[in-house]
Short mmCIF file of C-alpha atoms in Angstrom, two decimals:
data_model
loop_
_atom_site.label_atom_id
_atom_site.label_comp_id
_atom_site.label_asym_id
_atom_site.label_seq_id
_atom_site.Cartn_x
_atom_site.Cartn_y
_atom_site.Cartn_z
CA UNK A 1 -35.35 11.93 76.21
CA UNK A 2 -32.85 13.31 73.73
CA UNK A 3 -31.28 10.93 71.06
CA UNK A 4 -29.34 10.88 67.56
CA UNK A 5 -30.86 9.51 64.71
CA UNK A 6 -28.07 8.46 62.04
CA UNK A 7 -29.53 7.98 57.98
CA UNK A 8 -27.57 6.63 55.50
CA UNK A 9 -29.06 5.34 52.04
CA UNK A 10 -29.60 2.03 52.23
CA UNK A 11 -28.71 -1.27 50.31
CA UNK A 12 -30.47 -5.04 49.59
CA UNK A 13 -29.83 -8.08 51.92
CA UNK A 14 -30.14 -10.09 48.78
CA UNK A 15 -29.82 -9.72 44.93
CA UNK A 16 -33.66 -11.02 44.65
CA UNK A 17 -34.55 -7.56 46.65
CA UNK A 18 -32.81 -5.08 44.06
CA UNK A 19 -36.28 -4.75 42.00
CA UNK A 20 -38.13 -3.62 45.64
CA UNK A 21 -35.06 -1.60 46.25
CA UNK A 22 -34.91 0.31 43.35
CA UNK A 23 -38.82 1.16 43.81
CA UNK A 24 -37.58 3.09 46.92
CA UNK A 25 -34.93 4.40 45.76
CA UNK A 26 -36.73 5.91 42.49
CA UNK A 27 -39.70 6.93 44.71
CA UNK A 28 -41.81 4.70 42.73
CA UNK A 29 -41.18 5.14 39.47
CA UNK A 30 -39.26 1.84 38.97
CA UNK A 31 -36.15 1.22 36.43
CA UNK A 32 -36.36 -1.17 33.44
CA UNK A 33 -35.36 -4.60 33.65
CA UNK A 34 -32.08 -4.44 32.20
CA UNK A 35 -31.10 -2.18 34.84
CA UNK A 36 -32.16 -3.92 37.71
CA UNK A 37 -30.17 -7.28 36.18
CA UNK A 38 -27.02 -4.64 35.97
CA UNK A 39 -27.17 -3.69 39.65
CA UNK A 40 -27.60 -7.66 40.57
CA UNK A 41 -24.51 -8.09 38.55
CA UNK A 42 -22.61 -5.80 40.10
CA UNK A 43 -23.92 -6.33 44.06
CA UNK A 44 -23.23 -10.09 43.27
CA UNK A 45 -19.69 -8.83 42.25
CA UNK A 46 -19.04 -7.52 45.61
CA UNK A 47 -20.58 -10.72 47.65
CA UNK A 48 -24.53 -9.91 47.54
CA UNK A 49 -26.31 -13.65 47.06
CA UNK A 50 -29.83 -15.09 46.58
CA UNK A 51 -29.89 -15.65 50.45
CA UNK A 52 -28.38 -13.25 53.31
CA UNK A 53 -25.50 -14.04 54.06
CA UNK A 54 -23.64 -14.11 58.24
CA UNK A 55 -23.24 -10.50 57.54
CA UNK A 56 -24.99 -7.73 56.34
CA UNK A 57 -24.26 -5.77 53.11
CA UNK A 58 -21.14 -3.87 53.19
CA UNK A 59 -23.03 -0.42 53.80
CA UNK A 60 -25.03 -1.59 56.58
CA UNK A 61 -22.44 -3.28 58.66
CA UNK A 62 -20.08 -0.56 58.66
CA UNK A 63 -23.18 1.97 59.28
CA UNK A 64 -23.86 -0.41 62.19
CA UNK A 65 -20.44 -0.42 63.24
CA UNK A 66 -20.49 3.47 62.84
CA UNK A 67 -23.26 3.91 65.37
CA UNK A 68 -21.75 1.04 67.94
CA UNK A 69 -18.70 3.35 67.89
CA UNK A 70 -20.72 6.71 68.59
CA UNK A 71 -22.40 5.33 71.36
CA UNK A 72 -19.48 4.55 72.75
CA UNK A 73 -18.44 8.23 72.63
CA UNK A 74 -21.84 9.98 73.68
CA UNK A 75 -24.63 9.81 76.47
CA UNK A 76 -27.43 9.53 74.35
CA UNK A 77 -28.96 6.66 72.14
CA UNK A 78 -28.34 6.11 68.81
CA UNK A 79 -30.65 4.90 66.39
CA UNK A 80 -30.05 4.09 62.79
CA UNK A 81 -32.53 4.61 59.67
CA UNK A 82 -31.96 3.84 55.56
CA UNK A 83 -34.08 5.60 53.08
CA UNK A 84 -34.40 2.52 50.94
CA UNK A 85 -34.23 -0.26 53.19
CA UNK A 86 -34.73 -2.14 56.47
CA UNK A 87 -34.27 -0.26 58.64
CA UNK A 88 -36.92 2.33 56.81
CA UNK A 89 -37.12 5.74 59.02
CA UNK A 90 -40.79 5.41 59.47
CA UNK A 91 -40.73 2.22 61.46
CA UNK A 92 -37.25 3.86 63.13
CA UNK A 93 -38.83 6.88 64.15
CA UNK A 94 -42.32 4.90 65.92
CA UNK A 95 -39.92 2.62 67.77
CA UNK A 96 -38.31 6.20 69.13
CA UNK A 97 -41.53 7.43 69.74
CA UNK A 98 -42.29 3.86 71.91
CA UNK A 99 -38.92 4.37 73.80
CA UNK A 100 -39.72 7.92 75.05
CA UNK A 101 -37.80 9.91 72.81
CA UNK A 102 -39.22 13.27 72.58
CA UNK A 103 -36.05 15.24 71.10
CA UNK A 104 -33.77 14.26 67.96
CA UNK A 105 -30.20 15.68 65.95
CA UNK A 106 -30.39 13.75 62.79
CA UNK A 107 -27.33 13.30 61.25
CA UNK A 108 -27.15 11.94 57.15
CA UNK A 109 -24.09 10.04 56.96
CA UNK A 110 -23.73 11.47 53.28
CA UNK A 111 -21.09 14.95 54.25
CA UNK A 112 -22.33 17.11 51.59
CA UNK A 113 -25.58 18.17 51.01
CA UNK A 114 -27.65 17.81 48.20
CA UNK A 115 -31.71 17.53 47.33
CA UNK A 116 -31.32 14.32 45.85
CA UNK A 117 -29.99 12.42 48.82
CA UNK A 118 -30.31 14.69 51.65
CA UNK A 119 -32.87 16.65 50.81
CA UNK A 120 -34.84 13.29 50.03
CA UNK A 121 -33.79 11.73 53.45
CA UNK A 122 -35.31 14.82 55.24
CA UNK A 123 -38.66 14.93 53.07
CA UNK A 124 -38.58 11.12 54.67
CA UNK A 125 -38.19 12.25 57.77
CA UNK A 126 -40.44 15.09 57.91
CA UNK A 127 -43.36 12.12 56.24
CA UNK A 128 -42.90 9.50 59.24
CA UNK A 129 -43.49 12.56 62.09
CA UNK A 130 -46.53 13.39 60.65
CA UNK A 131 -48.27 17.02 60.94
CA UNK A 132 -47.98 17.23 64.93
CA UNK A 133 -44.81 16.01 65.04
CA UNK A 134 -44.10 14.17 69.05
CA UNK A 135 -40.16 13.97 68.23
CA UNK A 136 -38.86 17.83 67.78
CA UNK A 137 -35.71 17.25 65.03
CA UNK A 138 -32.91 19.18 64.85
CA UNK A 139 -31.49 18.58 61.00
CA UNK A 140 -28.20 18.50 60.18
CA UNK A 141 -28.04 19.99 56.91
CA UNK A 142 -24.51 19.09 55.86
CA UNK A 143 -20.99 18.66 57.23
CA UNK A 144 -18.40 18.47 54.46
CA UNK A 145 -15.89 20.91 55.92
CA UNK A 146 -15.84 19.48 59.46
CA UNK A 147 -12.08 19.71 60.44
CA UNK A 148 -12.27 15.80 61.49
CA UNK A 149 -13.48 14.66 58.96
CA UNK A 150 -11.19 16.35 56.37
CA UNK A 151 -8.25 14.79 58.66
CA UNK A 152 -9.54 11.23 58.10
CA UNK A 153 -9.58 11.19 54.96
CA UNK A 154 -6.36 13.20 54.38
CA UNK A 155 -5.25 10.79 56.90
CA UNK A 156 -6.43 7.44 54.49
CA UNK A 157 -4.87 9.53 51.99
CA UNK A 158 -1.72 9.67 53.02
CA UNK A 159 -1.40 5.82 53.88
CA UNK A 160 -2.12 4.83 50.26
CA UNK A 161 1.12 2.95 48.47
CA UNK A 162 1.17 3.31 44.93
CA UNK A 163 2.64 0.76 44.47
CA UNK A 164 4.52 0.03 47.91
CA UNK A 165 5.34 3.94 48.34
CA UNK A 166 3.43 6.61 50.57
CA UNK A 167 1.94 9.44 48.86
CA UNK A 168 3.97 12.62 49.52
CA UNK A 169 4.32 15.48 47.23
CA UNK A 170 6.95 13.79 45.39
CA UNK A 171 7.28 11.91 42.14
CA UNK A 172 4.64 12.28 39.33
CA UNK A 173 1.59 10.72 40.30
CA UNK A 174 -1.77 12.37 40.65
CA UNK A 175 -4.74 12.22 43.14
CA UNK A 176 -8.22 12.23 41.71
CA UNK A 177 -10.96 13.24 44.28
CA UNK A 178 -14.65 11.63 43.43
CA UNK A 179 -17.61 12.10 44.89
CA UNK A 180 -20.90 10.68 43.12
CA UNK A 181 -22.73 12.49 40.16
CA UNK A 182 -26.52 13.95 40.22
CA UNK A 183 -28.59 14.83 37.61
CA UNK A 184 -27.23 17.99 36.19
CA UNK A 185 -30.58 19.67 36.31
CA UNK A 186 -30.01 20.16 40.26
CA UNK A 187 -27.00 22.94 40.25
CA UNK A 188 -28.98 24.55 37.20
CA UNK A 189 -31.78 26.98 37.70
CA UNK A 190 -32.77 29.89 40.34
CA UNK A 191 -32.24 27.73 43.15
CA UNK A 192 -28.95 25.86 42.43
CA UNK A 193 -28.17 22.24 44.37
CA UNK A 194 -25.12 23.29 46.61
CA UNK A 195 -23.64 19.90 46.00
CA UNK A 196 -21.09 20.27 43.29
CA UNK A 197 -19.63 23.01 44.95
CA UNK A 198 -19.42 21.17 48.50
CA UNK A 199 -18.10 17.87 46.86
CA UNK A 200 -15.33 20.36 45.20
CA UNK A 201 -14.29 21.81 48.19
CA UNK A 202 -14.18 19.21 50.49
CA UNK A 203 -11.48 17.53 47.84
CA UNK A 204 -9.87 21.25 47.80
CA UNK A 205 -9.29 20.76 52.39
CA UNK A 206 -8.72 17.15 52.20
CA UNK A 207 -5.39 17.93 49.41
CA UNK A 208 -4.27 21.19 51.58
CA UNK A 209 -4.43 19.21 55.05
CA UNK A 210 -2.46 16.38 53.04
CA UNK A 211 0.25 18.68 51.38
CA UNK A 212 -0.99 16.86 47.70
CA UNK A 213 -0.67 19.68 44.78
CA UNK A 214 -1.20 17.87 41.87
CA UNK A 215 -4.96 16.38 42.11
CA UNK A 216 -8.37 16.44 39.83
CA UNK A 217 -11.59 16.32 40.60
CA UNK A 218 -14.07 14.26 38.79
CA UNK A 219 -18.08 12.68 39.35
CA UNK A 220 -18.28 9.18 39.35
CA UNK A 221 -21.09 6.16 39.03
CA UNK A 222 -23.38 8.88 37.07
CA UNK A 223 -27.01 7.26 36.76
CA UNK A 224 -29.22 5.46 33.93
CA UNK A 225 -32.09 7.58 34.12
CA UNK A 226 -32.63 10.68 31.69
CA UNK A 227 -30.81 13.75 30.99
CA UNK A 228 -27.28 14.18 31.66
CA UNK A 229 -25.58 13.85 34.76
CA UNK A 230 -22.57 16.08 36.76
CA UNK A 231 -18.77 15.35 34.74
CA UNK A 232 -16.42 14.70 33.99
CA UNK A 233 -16.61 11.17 34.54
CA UNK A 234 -13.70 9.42 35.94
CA UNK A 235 -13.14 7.69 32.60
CA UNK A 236 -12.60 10.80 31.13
CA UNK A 237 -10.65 12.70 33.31
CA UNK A 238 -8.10 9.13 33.70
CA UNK A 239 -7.71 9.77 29.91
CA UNK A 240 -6.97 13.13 30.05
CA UNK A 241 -4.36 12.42 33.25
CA UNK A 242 -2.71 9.37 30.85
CA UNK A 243 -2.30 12.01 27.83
CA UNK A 244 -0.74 14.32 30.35
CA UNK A 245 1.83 11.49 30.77
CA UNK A 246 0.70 10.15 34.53
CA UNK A 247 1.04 6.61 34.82
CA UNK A 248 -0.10 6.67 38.65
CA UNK A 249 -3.26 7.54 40.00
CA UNK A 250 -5.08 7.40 43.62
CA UNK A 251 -8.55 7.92 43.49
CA UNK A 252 -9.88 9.08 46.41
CA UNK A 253 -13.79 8.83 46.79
CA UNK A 254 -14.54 11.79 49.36
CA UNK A 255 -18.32 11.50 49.11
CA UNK A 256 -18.86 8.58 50.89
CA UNK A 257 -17.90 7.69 54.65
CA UNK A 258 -18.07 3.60 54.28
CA UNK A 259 -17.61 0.60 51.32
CA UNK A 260 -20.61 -0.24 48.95
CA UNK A 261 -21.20 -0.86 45.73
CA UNK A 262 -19.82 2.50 44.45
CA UNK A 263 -16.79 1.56 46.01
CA UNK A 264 -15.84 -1.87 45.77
CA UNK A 265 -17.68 -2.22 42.30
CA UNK A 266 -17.45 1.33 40.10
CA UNK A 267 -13.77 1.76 41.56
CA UNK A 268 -12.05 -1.85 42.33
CA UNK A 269 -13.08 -3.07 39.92
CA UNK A 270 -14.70 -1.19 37.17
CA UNK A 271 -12.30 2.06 36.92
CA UNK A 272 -9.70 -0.50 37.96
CA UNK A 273 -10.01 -2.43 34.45
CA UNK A 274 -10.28 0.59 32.60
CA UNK A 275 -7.20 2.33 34.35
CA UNK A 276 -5.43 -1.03 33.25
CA UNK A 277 -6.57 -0.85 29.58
CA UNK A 278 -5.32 2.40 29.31
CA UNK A 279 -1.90 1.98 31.04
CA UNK A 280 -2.54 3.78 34.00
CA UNK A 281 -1.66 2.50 37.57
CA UNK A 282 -4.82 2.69 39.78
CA UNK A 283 -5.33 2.54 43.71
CA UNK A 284 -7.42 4.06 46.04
CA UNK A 285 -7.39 4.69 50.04
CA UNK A 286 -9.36 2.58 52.52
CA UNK A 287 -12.73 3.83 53.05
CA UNK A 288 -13.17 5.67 56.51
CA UNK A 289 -15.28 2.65 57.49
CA UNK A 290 -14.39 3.28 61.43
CA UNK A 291 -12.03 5.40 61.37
CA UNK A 292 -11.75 7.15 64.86
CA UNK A 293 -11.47 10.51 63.42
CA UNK A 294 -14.68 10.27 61.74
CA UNK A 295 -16.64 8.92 64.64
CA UNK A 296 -15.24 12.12 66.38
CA UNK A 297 -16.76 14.23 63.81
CA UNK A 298 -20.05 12.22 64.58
CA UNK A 299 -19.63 12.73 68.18
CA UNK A 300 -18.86 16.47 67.66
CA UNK A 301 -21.80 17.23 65.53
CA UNK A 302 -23.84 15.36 67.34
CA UNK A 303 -23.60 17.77 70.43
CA UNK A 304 -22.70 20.70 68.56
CA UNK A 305 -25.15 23.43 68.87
CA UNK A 306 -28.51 22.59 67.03
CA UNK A 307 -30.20 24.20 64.38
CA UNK A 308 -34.08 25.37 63.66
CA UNK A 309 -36.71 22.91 64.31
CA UNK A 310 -37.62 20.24 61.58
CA UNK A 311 -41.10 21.28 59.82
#
């Protein structure tokens, strides 16, 4: 039996799992405990609580709701793995293995590829199948030019009021794409990460396929750990855009297909109090969430024709 395996990253059902969380997400190595009061701050921010709550985390209801909505659209099942949390892809993969599956196209709901989130979600994968693998995988390596899903998120885009008008390619505001910052160590070096470059040009179809001229392209929600990280930061380039007289900005996060913390926290409301300290006007688009045009880029990649083996 063939079936689709969707992996996305992975968030806490409660603020007293962040320290657990982070383990996973650091491989091990653990943050200190500042940061790990930090990120309960800000999940708490956003509606995370000492006990779950009647719904899941933002990130894994609408990755839920992402995969109810392929179904819908294909013949075969759908299963959904995180990378740091329930559900983990080991225990996703055995239950596929129980159910017959004996062929996968894994898709990483993350569009453009890089080693530190893609790359780590296949090194995952390749882990839970174990040296004679019974699931053959067909990997998905990246998708950030797929023509759907550059129209949904021109199409979010272009249904943004700043305030109360439609974006068009009139009046003096600017659009600043985002997509979130990696260590800067990964695009440096013989064997360069393609992310930055993917990120970039994603924003570049998204602002032709929406007629916008005037937009920027920045990294956001750069980490804690060591070393620098991928800029400019959006708190630089909103002080640049305020000295060059804007007073309007949409930010438009094109690296991430549904809300979480990155969203509702680094840009609602963090980049939305420092866009108001420095005069500047801030909104952003809706997330794709489930946007139909994006679960047709699912659909489409999930039968589109498959790539070399998994190893």
């Amino acid at each position: 039996m063939h079936a689709i395996l969707l992996l996305a990253h992975g968030t806490p059902d409660t603020l007293g799992e962040m320290k657990a969380y982070l383990d996973l997400v650091t491989s091990g190595r653990g943050v200190p405990d500042h940061v790990v009061e930090e990120l309960q701050h800000r999940y708490a921010e956003i509606g995370l609580r000492e006990k779950p709550g009647p719904e899941p985390p933002h990130l894994t209801r609408w990755t839920m709701k992402q995969a109810d909505l392929l179904r819908a659209k294909i013949s075969e099942p759908v299963y959904v793995a995180m990378r740091n949390w329930k559900p983990l892809i080991a225990p996703v993969i055995e239950q596929m293995k129980v159910d017959g599956v004996t062929s996968a196209r894994v898709l990483c709901l993350a569009p453009q590829n890089s080693r530190t989130s893609i790359g780590l979600y296949k090194r995952d994968l390749v882990k839970a199948l174990g040296e004679n693998p019974a699931i053959q995988i067909d990997f998905v390596e990246g998708w950030h030019s797929h023509p759907k899903l550059i129209e949904a998120f021109a199409d979010r885009l272009l249904h943004t009021r700043v305030p109360h008008v439609p974006i068009d390619t009139n009046g003096k505001r600017a659009v600043l794409f985002t997509a979130h910052s990696v260590p800067s160590r990964t695009v440096q070096g013989d064997n360069p990460d393609p992310y930055a470059d993917e990120a970039k040009d994603t924003a570049a179809l998204v602002a032709q396929k929406a007629g916008i001229g005037d937009w920027y392209f920045a990294f956001q929600s750069q980490g804690v750990s060591g070393g620098p990280w991928l800029g400019p930061t959006v708190e630089d380039s909103l002080r640049s855009l305020k000295d060059r007289g804007y007073e309007e900005v949409v930010l438009h996060p094109i690296g991430f297909v549904c809300d979480h913390v990155e969203v509702l926290y680094d840009i609602d409301i963090n980049f939305q109090q420092f866009a108001k300290e420095i005069g500047i006007t801030l909104s952003r688009p809706e997330s794709l969430n489930d946007h139909p045009l994006l679960i047709e880029a699912l659909a489409e990649l999930a039968g589109s024709r498959r790539q070399a083996p998994c190893s």
